[in-house]
């Protein structure tokens, strides 16, 4: 997904949330993750190397996580 499409989708999701709804998105795009209010990060790898919850919480607090891999990117 390129940045322009990601921004369009995020705007659409934001409008849904503003109207009082909740939205769950499974996404790897950092723009989408940066615009999330809550993150559930699985890893540390994919497939048989993943499946563990590395972080579960508010986006603003991911930097405090000892296990998160994505914290350095957002």
Tab-separated table of C-alpha atoms in Angstrom:
chain	number	residue	atom	x	y	z
A	1	UNK	CA	0.000	0.000	0.000
A	2	UNK	CA	1.525	3.340	-0.960
A	3	UNK	CA	1.435	6.342	1.381
A	4	UNK	CA	-1.384	8.118	-0.475
A	5	UNK	CA	-3.682	5.102	-0.306
A	6	UNK	CA	-2.760	4.551	3.351
A	7	UNK	CA	-3.699	8.150	4.174
A	8	UNK	CA	-7.048	7.805	2.360
A	9	UNK	CA	-7.872	4.629	4.267
A	10	UNK	CA	-6.815	6.167	7.579
A	11	UNK	CA	-9.055	9.186	6.906
A	12	UNK	CA	-11.971	6.855	6.188
A	13	UNK	CA	-11.329	4.889	9.395
A	14	UNK	CA	-10.981	8.117	11.389
A	15	UNK	CA	-14.393	9.270	10.159
A	16	UNK	CA	-15.927	5.956	11.201
A	17	UNK	CA	-14.434	6.320	14.706
A	18	UNK	CA	-15.521	9.969	15.009
A	19	UNK	CA	-19.083	8.745	14.468
A	20	UNK	CA	-18.809	6.607	17.613
A	21	UNK	CA	-17.757	3.285	16.099
A	22	UNK	CA	-14.761	1.063	16.805
A	23	UNK	CA	-12.509	-0.288	14.074
A	24	UNK	CA	-10.058	-3.192	14.242
A	25	UNK	CA	-7.327	-3.212	11.583
A	26	UNK	CA	-4.635	-5.845	11.049
A	27	UNK	CA	-1.876	-4.008	9.228
A	28	UNK	CA	1.902	-3.838	8.852
A	29	UNK	CA	2.013	-0.357	7.326
A	30	UNK	CA	3.800	2.034	9.701
A	31	UNK	CA	1.542	4.943	8.718
A	32	UNK	CA	-1.477	2.916	9.806
A	33	UNK	CA	0.237	1.874	13.034
A	34	UNK	CA	1.297	5.461	13.811
A	35	UNK	CA	-2.337	6.545	13.481
A	36	UNK	CA	-3.685	3.813	15.737
A	37	UNK	CA	-4.763	4.481	19.272
A	38	UNK	CA	-4.159	0.904	20.435
A	39	UNK	CA	-1.557	-1.622	19.240
A	40	UNK	CA	-1.372	-5.380	19.582
A	41	UNK	CA	2.033	-6.459	18.268
A	42	UNK	CA	2.744	-10.113	17.545
A	43	UNK	CA	6.140	-11.636	16.847
A	44	UNK	CA	9.010	-11.824	17.091
A	45	UNK	CA	8.865	-13.293	13.584
A	46	UNK	CA	6.298	-14.704	11.233
A	47	UNK	CA	4.758	-18.163	11.023
A	48	UNK	CA	6.236	-20.650	13.471
A	49	UNK	CA	8.617	-17.922	14.702
A	50	UNK	CA	5.802	-15.638	15.846
A	51	UNK	CA	2.561	-15.862	17.705
A	52	UNK	CA	3.648	-14.233	20.935
A	53	UNK	CA	2.221	-10.887	22.041
A	54	UNK	CA	5.162	-8.469	22.132
A	55	UNK	CA	3.115	-5.403	23.003
A	56	UNK	CA	-0.507	-4.764	23.883
A	57	UNK	CA	-1.555	-1.230	24.754
A	58	UNK	CA	-1.813	2.437	23.887
A	59	UNK	CA	0.357	3.670	21.024
A	60	UNK	CA	1.824	6.430	23.199
A	61	UNK	CA	3.203	3.865	25.650
A	62	UNK	CA	4.813	1.440	23.181
A	63	UNK	CA	8.184	3.161	23.737
A	64	UNK	CA	8.148	1.825	27.315
A	65	UNK	CA	7.873	-1.787	26.156
A	66	UNK	CA	10.921	-4.010	26.615
A	67	UNK	CA	9.717	-6.532	23.999
A	68	UNK	CA	8.313	-4.362	21.192
A	69	UNK	CA	10.148	-4.434	17.874
A	70	UNK	CA	8.117	-1.694	16.160
A	71	UNK	CA	8.630	0.920	18.882
A	72	UNK	CA	11.834	2.169	17.230
A	73	UNK	CA	9.948	2.806	13.976
A	74	UNK	CA	7.014	4.741	15.374
